[in-house]
Each structure stands twice: as structure tokens, then as C-alpha cells.
Short mmCIF file of C-alpha atoms in Angstrom, two decimals:
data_model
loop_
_atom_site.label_atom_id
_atom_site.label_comp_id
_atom_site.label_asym_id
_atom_site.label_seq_id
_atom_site.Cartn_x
_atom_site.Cartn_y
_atom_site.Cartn_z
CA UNK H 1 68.53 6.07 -94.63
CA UNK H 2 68.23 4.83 -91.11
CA UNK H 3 64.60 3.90 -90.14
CA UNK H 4 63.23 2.83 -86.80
CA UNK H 5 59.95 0.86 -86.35
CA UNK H 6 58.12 1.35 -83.61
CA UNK H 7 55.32 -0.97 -82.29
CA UNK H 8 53.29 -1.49 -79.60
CA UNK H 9 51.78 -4.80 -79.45
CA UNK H 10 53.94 -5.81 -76.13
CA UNK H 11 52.10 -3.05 -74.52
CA UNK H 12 48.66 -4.57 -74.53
CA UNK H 13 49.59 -8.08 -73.48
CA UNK H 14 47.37 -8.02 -70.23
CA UNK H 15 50.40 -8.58 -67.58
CA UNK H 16 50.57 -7.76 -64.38
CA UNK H 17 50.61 -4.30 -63.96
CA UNK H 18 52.15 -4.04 -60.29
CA UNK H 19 55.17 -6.09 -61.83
CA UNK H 20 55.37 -4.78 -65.15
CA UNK H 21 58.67 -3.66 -66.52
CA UNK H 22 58.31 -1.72 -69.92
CA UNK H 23 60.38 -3.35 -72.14
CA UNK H 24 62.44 -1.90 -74.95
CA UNK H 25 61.52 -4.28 -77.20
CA UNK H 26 58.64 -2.24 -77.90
CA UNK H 27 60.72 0.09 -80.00
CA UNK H 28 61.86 -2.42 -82.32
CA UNK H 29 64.73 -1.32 -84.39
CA UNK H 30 65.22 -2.18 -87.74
CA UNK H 31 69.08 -2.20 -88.49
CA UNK H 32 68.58 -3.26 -92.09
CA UNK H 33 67.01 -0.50 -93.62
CA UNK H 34 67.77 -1.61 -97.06
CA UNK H 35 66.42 -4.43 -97.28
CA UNK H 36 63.06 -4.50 -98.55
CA UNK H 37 60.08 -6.06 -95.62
CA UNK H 38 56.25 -6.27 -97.42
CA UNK H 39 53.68 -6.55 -94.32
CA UNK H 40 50.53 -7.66 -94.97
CA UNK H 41 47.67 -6.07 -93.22
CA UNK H 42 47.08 -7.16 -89.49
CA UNK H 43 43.35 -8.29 -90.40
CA UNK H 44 40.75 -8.66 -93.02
CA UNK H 45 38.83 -5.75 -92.15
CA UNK H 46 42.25 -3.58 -92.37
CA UNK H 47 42.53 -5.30 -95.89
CA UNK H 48 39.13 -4.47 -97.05
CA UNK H 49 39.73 -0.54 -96.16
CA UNK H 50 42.92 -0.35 -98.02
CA UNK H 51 41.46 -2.04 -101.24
CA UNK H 52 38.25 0.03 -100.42
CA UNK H 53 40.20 3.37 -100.75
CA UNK H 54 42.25 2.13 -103.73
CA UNK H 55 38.88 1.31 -105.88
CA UNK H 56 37.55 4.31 -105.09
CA UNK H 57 40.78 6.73 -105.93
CA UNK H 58 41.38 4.66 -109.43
CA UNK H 59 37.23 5.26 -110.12
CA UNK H 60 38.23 8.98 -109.39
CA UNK H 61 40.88 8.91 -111.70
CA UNK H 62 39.28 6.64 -114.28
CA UNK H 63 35.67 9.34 -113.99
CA UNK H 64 38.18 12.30 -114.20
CA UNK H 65 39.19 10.96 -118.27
CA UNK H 66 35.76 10.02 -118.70
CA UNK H 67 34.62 13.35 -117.87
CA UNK H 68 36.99 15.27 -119.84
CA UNK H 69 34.86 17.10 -122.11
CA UNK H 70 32.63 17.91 -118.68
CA UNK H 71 36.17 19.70 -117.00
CA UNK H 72 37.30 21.53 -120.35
CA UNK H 73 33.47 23.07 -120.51
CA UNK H 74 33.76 24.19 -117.21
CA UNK H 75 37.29 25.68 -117.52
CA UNK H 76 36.08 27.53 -120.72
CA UNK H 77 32.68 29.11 -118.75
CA UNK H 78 35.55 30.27 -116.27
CA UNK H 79 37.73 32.20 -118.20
CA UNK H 80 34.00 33.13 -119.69
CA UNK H 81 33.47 35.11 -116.75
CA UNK H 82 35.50 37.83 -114.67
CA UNK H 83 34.77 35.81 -111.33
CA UNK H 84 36.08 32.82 -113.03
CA UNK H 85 39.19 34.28 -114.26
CA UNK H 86 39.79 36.48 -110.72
CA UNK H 87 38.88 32.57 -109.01
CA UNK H 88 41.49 30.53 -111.38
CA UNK H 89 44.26 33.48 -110.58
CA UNK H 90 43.90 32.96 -107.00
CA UNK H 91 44.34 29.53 -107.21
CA UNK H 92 47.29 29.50 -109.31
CA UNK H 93 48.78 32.25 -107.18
CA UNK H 94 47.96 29.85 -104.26
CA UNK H 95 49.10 26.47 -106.09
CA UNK H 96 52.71 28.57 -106.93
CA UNK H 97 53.11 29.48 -103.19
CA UNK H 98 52.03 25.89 -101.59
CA UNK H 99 54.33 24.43 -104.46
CA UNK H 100 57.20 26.88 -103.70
CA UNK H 101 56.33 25.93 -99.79
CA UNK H 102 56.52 22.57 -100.46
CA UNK H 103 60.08 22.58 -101.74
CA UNK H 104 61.49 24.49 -99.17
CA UNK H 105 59.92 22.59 -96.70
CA UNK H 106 61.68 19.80 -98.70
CA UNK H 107 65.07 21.02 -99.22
CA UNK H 108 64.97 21.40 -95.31
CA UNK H 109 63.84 17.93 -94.81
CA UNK H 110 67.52 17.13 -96.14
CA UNK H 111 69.07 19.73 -94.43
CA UNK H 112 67.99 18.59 -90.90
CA UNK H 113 70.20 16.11 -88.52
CA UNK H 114 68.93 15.88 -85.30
CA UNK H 115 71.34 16.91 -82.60
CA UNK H 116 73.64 13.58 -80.99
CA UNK H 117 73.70 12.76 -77.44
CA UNK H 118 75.76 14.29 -75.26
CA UNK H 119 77.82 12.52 -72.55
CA UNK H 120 76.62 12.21 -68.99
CA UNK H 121 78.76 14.36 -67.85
CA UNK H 122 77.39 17.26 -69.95
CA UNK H 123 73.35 16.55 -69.60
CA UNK H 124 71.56 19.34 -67.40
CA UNK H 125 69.75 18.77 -64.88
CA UNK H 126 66.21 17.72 -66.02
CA UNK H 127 62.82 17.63 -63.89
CA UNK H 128 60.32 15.52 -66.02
CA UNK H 129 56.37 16.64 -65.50
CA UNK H 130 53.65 14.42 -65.90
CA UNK H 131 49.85 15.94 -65.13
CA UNK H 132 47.34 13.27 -65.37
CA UNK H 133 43.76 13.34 -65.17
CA UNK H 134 41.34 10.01 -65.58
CA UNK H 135 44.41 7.76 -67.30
CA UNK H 136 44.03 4.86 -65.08
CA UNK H 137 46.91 2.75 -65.34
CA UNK H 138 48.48 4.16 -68.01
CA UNK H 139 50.39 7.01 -66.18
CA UNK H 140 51.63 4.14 -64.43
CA UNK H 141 53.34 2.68 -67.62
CA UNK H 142 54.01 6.21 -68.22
CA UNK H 143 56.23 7.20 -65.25
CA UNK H 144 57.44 3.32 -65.50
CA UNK H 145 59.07 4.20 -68.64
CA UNK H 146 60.55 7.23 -68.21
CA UNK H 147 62.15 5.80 -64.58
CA UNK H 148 64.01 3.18 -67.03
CA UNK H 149 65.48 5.80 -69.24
CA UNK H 150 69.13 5.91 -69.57
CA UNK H 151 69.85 9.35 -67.88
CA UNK H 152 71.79 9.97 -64.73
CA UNK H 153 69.63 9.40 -61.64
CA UNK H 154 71.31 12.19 -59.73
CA UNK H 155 70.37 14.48 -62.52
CA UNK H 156 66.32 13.42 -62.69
CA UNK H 157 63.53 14.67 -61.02
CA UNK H 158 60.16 12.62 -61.68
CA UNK H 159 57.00 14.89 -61.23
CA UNK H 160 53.67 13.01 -61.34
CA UNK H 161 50.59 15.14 -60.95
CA UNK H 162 47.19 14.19 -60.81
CA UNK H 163 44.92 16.79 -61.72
CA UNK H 164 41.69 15.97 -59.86
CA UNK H 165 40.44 12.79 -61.24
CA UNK H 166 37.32 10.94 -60.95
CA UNK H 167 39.07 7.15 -61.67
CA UNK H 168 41.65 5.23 -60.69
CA UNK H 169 44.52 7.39 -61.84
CA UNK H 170 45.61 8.41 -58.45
CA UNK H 171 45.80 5.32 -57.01
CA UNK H 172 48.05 4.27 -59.75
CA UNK H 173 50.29 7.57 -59.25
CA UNK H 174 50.54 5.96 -55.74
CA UNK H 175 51.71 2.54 -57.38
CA UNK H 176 54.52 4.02 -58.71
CA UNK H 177 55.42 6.04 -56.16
CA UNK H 178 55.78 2.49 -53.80
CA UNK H 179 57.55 1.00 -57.12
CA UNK H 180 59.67 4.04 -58.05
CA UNK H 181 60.71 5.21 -54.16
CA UNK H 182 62.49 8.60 -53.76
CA UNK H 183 62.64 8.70 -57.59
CA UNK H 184 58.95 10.59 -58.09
CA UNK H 185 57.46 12.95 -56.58
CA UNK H 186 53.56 12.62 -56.41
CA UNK H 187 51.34 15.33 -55.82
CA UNK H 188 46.83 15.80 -56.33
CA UNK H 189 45.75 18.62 -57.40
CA UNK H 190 42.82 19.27 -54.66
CA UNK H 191 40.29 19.69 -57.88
CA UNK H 192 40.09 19.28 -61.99
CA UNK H 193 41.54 22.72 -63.17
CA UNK H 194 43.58 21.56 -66.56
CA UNK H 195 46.33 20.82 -67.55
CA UNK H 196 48.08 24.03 -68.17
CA UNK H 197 47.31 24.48 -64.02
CA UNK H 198 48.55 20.90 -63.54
CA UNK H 199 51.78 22.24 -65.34
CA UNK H 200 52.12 25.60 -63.71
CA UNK H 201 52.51 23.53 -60.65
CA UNK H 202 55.24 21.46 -61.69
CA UNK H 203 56.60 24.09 -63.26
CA UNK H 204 56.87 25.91 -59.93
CA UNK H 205 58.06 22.71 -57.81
CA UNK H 206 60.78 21.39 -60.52
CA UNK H 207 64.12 22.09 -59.73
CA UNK H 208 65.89 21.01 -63.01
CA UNK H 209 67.72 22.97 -65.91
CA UNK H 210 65.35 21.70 -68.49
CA UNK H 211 61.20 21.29 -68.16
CA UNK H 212 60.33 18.15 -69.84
CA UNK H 213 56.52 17.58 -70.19
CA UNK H 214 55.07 14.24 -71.27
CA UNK H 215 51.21 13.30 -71.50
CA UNK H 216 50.35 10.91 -69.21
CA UNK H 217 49.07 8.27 -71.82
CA UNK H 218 52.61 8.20 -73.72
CA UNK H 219 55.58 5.91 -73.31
CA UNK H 220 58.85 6.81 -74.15
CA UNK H 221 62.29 4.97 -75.52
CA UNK H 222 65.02 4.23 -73.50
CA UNK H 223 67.37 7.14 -74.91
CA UNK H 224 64.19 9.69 -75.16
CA UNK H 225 65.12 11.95 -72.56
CA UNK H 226 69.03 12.35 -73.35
CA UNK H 227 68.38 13.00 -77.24
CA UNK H 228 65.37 14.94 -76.33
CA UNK H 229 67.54 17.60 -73.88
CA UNK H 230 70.87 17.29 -75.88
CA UNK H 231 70.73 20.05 -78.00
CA UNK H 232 70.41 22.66 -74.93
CA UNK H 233 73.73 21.85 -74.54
CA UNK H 234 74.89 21.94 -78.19
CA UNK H 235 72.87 25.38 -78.70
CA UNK H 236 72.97 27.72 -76.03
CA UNK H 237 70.54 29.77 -78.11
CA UNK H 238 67.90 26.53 -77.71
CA UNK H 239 64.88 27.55 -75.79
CA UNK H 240 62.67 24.69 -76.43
CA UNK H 241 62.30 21.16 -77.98
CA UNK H 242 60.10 18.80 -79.63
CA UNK H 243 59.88 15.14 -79.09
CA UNK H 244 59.06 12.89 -81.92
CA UNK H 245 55.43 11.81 -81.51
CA UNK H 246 53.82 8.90 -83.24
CA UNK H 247 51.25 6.44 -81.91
CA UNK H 248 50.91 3.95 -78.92
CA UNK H 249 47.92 2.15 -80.10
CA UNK H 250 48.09 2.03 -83.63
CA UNK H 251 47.69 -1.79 -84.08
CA UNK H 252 44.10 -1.66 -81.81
CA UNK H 253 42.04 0.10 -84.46
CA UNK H 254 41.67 1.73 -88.30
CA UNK H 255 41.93 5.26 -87.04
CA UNK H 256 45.32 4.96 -85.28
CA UNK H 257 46.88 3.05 -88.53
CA UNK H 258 45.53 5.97 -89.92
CA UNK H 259 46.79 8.53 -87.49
CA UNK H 260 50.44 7.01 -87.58
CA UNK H 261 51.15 7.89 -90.97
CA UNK H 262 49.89 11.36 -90.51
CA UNK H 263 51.92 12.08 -87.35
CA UNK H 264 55.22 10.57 -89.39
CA UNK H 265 54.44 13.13 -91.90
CA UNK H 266 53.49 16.26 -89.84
CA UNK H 267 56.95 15.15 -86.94
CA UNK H 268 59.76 13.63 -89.29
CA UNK H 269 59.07 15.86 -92.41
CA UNK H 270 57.34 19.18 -91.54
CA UNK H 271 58.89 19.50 -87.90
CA UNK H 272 62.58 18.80 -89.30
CA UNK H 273 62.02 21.54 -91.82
CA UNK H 274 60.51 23.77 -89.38
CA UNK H 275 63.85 22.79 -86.81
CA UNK H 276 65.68 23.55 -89.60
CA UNK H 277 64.76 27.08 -89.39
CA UNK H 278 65.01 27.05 -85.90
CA UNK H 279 60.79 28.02 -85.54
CA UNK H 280 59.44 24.80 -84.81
CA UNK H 281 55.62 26.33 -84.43
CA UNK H 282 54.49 23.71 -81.85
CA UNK H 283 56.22 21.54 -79.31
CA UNK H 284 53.36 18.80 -78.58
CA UNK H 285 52.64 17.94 -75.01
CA UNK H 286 52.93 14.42 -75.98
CA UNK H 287 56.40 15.12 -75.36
CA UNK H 288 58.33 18.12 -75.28
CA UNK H 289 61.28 20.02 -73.93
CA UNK H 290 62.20 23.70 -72.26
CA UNK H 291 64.88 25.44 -70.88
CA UNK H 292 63.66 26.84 -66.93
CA UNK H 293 64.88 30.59 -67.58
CA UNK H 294 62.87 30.57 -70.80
CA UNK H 295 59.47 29.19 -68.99
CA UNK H 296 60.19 31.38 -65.88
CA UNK H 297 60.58 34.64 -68.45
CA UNK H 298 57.31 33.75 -69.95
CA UNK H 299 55.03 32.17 -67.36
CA UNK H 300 52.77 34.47 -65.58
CA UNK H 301 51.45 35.13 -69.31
CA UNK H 302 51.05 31.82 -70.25
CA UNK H 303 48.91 30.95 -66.78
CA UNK H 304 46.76 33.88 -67.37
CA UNK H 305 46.72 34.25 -71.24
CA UNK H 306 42.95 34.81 -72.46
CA UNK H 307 41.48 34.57 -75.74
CA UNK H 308 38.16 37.19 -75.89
CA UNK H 309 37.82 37.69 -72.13
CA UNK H 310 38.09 34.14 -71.35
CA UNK H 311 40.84 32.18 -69.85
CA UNK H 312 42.52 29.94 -71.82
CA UNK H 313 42.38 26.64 -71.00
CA UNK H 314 43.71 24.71 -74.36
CA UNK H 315 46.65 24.52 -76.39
CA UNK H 316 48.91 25.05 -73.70
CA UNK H 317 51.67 23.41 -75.69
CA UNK H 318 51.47 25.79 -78.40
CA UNK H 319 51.28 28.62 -76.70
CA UNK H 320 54.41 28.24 -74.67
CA UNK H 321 56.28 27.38 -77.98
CA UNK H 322 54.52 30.92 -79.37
CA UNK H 323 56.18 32.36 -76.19
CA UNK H 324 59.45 31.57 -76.26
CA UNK H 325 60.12 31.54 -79.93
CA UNK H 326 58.71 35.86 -79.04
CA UNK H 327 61.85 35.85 -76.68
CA UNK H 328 64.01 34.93 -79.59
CA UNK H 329 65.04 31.24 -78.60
CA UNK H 330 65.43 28.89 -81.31
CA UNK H 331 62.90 25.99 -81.04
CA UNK H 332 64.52 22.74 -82.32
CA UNK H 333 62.91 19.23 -83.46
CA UNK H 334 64.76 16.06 -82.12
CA UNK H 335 63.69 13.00 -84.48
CA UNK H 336 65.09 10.30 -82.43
CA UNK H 337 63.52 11.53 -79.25
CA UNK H 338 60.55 8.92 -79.42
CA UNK H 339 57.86 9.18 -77.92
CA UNK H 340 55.01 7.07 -77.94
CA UNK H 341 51.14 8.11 -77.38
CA UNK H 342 47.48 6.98 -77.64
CA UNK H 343 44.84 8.70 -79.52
CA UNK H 344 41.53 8.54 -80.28
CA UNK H 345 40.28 5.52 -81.81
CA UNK H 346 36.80 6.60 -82.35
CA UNK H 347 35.03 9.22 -85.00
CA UNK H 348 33.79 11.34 -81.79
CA UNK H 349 36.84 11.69 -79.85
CA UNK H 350 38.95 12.09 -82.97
CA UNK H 351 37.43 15.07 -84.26
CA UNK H 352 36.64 16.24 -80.67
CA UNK H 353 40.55 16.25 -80.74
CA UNK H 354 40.88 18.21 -84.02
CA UNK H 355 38.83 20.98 -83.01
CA UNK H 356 40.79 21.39 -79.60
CA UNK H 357 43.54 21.81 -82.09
CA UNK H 358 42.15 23.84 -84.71
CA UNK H 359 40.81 26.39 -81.93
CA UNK H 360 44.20 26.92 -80.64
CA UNK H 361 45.67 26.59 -84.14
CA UNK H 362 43.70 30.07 -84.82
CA UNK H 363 44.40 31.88 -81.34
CA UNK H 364 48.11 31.13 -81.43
CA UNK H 365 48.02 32.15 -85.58
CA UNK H 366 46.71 35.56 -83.95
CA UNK H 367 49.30 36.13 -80.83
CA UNK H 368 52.40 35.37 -83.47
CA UNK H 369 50.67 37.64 -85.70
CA UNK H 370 52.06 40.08 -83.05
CA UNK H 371 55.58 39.64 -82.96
CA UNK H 372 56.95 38.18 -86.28
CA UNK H 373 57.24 40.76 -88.34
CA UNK H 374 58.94 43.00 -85.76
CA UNK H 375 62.69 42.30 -84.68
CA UNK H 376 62.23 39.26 -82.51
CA UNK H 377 65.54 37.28 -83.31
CA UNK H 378 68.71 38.53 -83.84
CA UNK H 379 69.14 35.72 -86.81
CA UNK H 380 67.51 35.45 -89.84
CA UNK H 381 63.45 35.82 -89.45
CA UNK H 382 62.46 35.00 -92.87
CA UNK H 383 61.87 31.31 -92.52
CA UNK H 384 59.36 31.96 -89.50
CA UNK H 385 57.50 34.25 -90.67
CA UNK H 386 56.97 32.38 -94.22
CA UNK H 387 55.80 29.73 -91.55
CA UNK H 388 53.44 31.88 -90.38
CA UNK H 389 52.32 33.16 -93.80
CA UNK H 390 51.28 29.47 -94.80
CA UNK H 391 49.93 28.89 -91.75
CA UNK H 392 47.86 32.11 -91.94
CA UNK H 393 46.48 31.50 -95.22
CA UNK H 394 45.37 27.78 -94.65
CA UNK H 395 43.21 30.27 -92.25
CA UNK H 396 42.04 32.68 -93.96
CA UNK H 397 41.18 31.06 -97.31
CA UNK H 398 39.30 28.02 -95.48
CA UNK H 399 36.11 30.17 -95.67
CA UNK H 400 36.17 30.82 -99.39
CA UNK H 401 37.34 27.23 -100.54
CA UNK H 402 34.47 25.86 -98.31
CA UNK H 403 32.13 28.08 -99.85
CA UNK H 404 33.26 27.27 -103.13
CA UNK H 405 32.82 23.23 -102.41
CA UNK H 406 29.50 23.66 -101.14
CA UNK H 407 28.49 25.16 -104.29
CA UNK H 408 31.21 22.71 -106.71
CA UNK H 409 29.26 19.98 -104.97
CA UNK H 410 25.60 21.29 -105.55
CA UNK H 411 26.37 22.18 -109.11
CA UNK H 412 28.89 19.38 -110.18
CA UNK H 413 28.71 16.28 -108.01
CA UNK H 414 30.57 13.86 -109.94
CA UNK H 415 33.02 16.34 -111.23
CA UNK H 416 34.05 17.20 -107.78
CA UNK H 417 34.43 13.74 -106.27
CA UNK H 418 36.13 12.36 -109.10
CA UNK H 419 38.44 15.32 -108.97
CA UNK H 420 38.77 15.24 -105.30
CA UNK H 421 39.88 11.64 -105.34
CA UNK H 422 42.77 12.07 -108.44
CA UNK H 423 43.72 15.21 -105.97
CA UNK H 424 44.13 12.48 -103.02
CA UNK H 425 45.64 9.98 -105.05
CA UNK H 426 48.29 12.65 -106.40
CA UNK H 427 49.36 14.59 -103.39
CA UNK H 428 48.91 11.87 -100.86
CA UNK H 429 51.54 9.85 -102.60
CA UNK H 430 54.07 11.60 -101.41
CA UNK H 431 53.06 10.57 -98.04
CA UNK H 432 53.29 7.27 -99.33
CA UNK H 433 56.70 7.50 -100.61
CA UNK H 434 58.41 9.00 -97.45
CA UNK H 435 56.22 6.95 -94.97
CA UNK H 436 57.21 3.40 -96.62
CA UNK H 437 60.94 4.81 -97.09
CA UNK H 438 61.39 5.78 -93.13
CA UNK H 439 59.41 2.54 -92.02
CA UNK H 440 56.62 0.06 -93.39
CA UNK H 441 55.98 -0.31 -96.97
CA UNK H 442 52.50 -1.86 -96.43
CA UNK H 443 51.92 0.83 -93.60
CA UNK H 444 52.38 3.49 -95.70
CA UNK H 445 48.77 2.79 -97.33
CA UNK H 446 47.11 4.00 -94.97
CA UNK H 447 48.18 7.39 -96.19
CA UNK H 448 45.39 7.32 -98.75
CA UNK H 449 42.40 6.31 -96.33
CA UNK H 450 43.30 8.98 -94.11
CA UNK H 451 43.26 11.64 -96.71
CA UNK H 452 40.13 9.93 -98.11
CA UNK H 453 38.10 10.04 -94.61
CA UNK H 454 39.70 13.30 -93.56
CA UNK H 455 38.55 15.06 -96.89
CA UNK H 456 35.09 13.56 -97.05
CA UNK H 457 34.70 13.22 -93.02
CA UNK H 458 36.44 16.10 -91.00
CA UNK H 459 36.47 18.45 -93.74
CA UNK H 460 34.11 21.01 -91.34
CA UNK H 461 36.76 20.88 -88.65
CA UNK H 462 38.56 23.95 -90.00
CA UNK H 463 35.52 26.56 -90.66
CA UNK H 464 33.70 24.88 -87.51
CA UNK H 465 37.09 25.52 -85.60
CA UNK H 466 37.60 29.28 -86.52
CA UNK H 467 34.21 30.36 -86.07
CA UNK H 468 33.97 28.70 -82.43
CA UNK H 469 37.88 29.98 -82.04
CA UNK H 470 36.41 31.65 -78.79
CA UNK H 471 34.84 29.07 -77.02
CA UNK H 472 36.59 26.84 -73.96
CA UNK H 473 37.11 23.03 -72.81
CA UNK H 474 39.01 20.34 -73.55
CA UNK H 475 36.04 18.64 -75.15
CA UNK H 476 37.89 14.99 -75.04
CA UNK H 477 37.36 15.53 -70.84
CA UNK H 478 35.27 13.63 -69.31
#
């Protein structure tokens, strides 16, 4: 299998900004995929959390066979009791469906290729967007990056616009308009209304075939845009596209290591499925791709969609994917359309970011509740709408599982954490296995701590995140 390693070190090595050149050495390629490369861990603190996670999952596993007796008592009281035995149902009903999910989302994996270049001559027109607010000089390296991409000039529009900031980002929007020419446009929006205005406008100014929209804090690879706007061209019925999103600053801190893995897992595996199927559910504004007749049809909705009498004013990205998969485009996943983009690298702005996502994770759950079981598509709707059923029942049942830990957790202590962490060391391995397969063997690791910290630290993002579905902001703002 070909794999691709993508790094970022040459990105933080303090140069000069106003002469900087992005260089494509930071997507290193690895041509020799078979050959087997063991990385050690970048420091000794890195170290310490990957031997720290693997202690604790082998004491789970070793405290789940010392507390046998313990499990089989429990499981006995439960079939005991008509709760129990209506509780254990559920969950095997539940464990049959994720497990039937899980190979189907598999057996896609395989069936997905992502969609060849096309030649120059065939590439639509393509007006890039870039909204920025408080970036600094990264939206600098941004637009400096996509203005070395191989596409034809002729057929490029650069849109760079600066939603009301209170830093430096403007003046660096101005830096690359004095580096870049006639090749970006630059425009300030006159105050901070979000991004989804910042959008509207370029949206409305863009003269291109395609939309492509790309978070200011994100680099991309050389043949990003091409790959990323191919497939319009290869299906006509392609409405929108998803870029392949992993992240910029993953050798600065634990949580991005962490991070990495996960987005490998949730782009290259679920998204390929879900492309597969033609219903990829989200196209992330990290980087992200739409056909102009298909925004046009939809966007006095999206600029005035509301959730509860309140303009929305998050997850933009999702709900213009909700939108146009309702007009019956297929929504595709292109895995080598790289992108590359910085997250949080704190606890605060991390789970600040979850429950931006979770909140519009529930909304958009609601508006496709609308549409997919009516006659949307022409093709086959069963794969999106078993999407939707998975997705809808990670929802609903968060309530009752969270109840039920709360009280597993009062009542049993050990018996939960020690089951908890054989559960992590089981299903997380898979994560493992395709991580270190695609790219780093030592990488993949990290797999583990982030299902360890996500289970025992973020696990109240979900119920916190559907309860406060309603409220607004970006929360990760200023």
C-alpha cells in the first residue's frame, strides 16, 4: 500500500517570513512503503506517556482476570433481574449493529480509490477562499502555499478575507498581496461577523467553477488543489469534496501526536467509506471543495439557517455538506488532497473545539433527519441513511450509557476502569494497525493515549454538547 508521511518540522524553523517560500519538502514522501522504519519518540516526556498508557491498559487487562469471579457475579445479578436482561439485550443489539457497521465501513475502506488528476486542460475554473480572523502570519504561509500549487494560473482565483481581526492578520493579508501581485484578491470585512459571513462573501465575489475553502491556519501540498477538484470532472453528479485533513503542528506538543492519529482514522478510513457511498457527512473547512451551481442552489439557507430562533453561527462546513447532499449531489472524499492544519494544543481549546463540533454534530443530525428517508437521490439511498442511523444513535443513546457509567462507577470502581481500559486496549488496536500500516509504526501509539485521555478526559463532551445543542459562538474566538 502506498503511504505518504507528512511532517511539519520545516514549518517552524523561525525564517524570514517576508522571504519565505513553503517548501514541499514538508510533505515528505515515503516511496518505500515496504520497508519497515521504527521511530523512536521525539522526546522523553513523549516516551514516558506512551509507556504511561501501556502500564496502565496491561493493569486493566491484568485486573480484568483478577476480577473474574467479581464480572461473572455481576453478569449473573443481571440476567437476575428484568432491567438487567432488557440492559444486556440492548447492548448486544447495539454491539451487532456497531459490529455489522464496522465491516461495512471496512469493506468500503477497500472499495475506495480516490479519483486521479485530470489534465490541465480539463481542470475548471477554481476560486480558492480563505476567511481569516486573528491568524497572524499564518494565513500568510497559508495563501503562500496554495499560490505554489501546481494548477493553471489562468484558471485560479486567490480570495483572502479577513474577517475583522484584532491582530496582525491583516497586515499579513497585505504581505501577500505585495508578494503574490494580481494573483489574490484581499478584502476586510468592516467587523468580526464569522466565518460562515466571511464565506458568503467570497462566495458572492468568486468567479470560478468550483468553491474551494481552506482555514486560514492550514497549508496545503503542491498537487492539493488539482486532486482535490478532479473528480468534478470525472463525476458530473459530484457536488462537493473533502480534502484530506491531518495536522500541521503535531511534532510541537502531546495533544497534536494525539490528534494525528485520530484525524488518519476519522479522513483515510471513515471518510473513504463514507465517499464510497457517495454521502460523505462532512466536508471540513480545513479544506474542502464545491461545485458554484450547487452553493448558489443552496445559499440563502445556509446564510440564514437558525437552530431554535437563533442564527447559526457554527458548523458552517457541515451544514453546506447537509445541503447539497439534500439536492442529491454525491459528496466524494479525495485522500491525496492533503491538507495540512493546526489544532489545539491545549486541554481548554481542545475540548472548546469538540463541543463546537458536537453542537453542530446534533443540529445537522436533526436537519438530515428531514430529508433522508424521503426520495432525495435518484441512486441508491441506503448507505446514507445507515450513516445517519449510526450517527443518530451515538446521539441518542449517549444519555443512557452516561447514566449508566455514573452509576457503574459509583457501584463498581475497579470493575469499570479495568474494563474500560481492556475495552481501549481492544478496539483501539485497530487504530493501531491501520495508522502504523498507512504511515509511522511508532506514531501509531499514540492511538492508545488518545483513547485513554478522551475516555477518562472529554467523556462529558457528548451529553454537555446535546444539552447546550442550542447555544451560539465559536468558543475557540478570541
Amino acid at each position: 500500500m502506498e503511504s505518504e508521511t507528512i511532517i511539519s518540522k520545516q514549518f517552524y524553523a523561525g525564517s524570514n517570513t517576508a522571504d519565505v517560500q513553503i517548501s514541499p519538502s514538508i510533505f515528505k514522501i515515503n516511496n518505500n512503503s515496504t520497508k519497515k522504519h521504527i521511530e523512536r519518540p521525539k522526546s522523553a516526556f513523549g516516551f514516558m506517556v506512551l509507556a504511561g498508557t501501556f502500564l496502565l491498559l496491561l493493569a486493566g487487562a491484568f485486573l480484568v482476570f483478577q476480577f473474574q469471579p467479581d464480572f461473572d457475579q455481576l453478569h449473573l445479578e443481571r440476567l437476575n433481574s428484568t432491567g438487567g436482561i432488557i440492559f444486556l439485550a440492548v447492548t448486544i443489539a447495539l454491539f451487532v449493529f456497531k459490529g455489522g457497521m464496522f465491516m461495512y465501513n471496512l469493506f468500503l475502506y477497500f472499495k475506495y480509490k480516490p479519483i486521479e488528476s485530470v489534465s490541465d486542460e480539463l481542470l475548471p475554473t477554481c476560486t480558492v477562499i480563505v476567511p481569516a480572523y486573528n491568524e497572524g502570519k499564518l494565513v500568510y504561509e497559508t495563501l503562500m502555499s496554495l499560490a505554489d500549487s501546481d494548477f493553471p494560473a489562468h484558471k485560479l482565483e486567490l480570495l483572502a478575507i479577513d474577517d475583522g481581526s484584532k491582530d496582525d492578520t491583516w497586515y499579513w493579508i497585505q504581505q501577500a498581496k505585495i508578494k503574490l501581485g494580481d494573483r489574490v484578491s484581499i478584502f476586510q470585512q468592516p467587523q468580526n461577523k464569522g466565518k460562515r459571513h466571511a464565506l458568503y462573501r467570497g462566495f458572492n465575489l468568486g468567479k470560478g467553477e468550483i468553491f474551494v475553502t481552506v482555514d486560514s491556519d492550514s497549508i496545503v501540498k503542491k498537487d492539493t488543489l488539482r486532486n482535490l477538484v478532479s473528480p468534478f470532472i470525472v463525476d458530473e453528479k459530484c457536488g462537493a469534496v473533502a480534502g484530506n485533513v491531518q495536522v500541521l503542528n503535531n511534532e510541537k506538543a502531546i495533544l497534536p501526536k494525539m490528534l494525528n492519529v485520530s484525524f488518519v482514522m476519522s479522513f483515510e478510513f471513515m471518510r473513504s467509506a463514507e465517499s464510497s457511498l457517495g454521502s460523505v457527512l462532512c466536508t471540513p473547512g480545513a479544506l474542502a471543495a464545491y461545485k458554484r451551481n450547487a452553493v448558489f442552489a443552496c445559499l440563502p439557507e445556509w446564510i440564514d439557517q437558525t437552530f431554535m430562533g437563533k442564527p447559526s453561527d457554527i458548523g458552517e462546513d457541515r451544514a453546506m455538506t447537509n445541503m447539497i447532499l439534500k439536492q442529491g449531489h454525491h459528496v466524494l472524499f479525495q485522500r491525496n488532497a492533503y491538507v495540512l492544519t493546526n489544532v489545539p494544543e491545549d486541554y481548554k481549546g481542545l475540548y472548546k473545539m469538540f463541543i463546537r463540533w458536537g453542537r453542530s454534530n446534533v443540529r445537522e443530525n436533526i436537519m438530515m433527519a428531514k430529508y433522508v428517508w424521503k426520495d432525495f437521490r435518484k441512486e441508491s439511498k441506503v448507505g446514507a441513511r445507515l450513516l445517519f442511523t449510526e450517527q443518530s444513535l451515538r446521539i441518542i443513546m449517549t444519555y443512557p450509557f452516561f447514566i449508566f457509567m455514573l452509576y457503574f462507577v459509583a457501584v463498581h470502581p475497579l470493575l469499570f476502569i479495568s474494563s474500560a481500559l481492556l475495552g481501549i486496549l481492544i478496539v483501539s488496536s485497530f487504530s493501531v494497525l491501520f495508522y502504523a500500516k498507512r504511515y509511522s509504526f511508532s506514531e501509531a501509539f499514540w492511538a492508545y493515549s488518545y483513547s485513554v485521555f478522551y475516555t477518562f478526559g472529554l467523556f462529558w463532551i457528548a451529553p454537555y454538547s446535546i444539552i447546550t445543542a442550542h447555544k451560539r459562538g465559536w468558543l475557540t474566538r478570541g
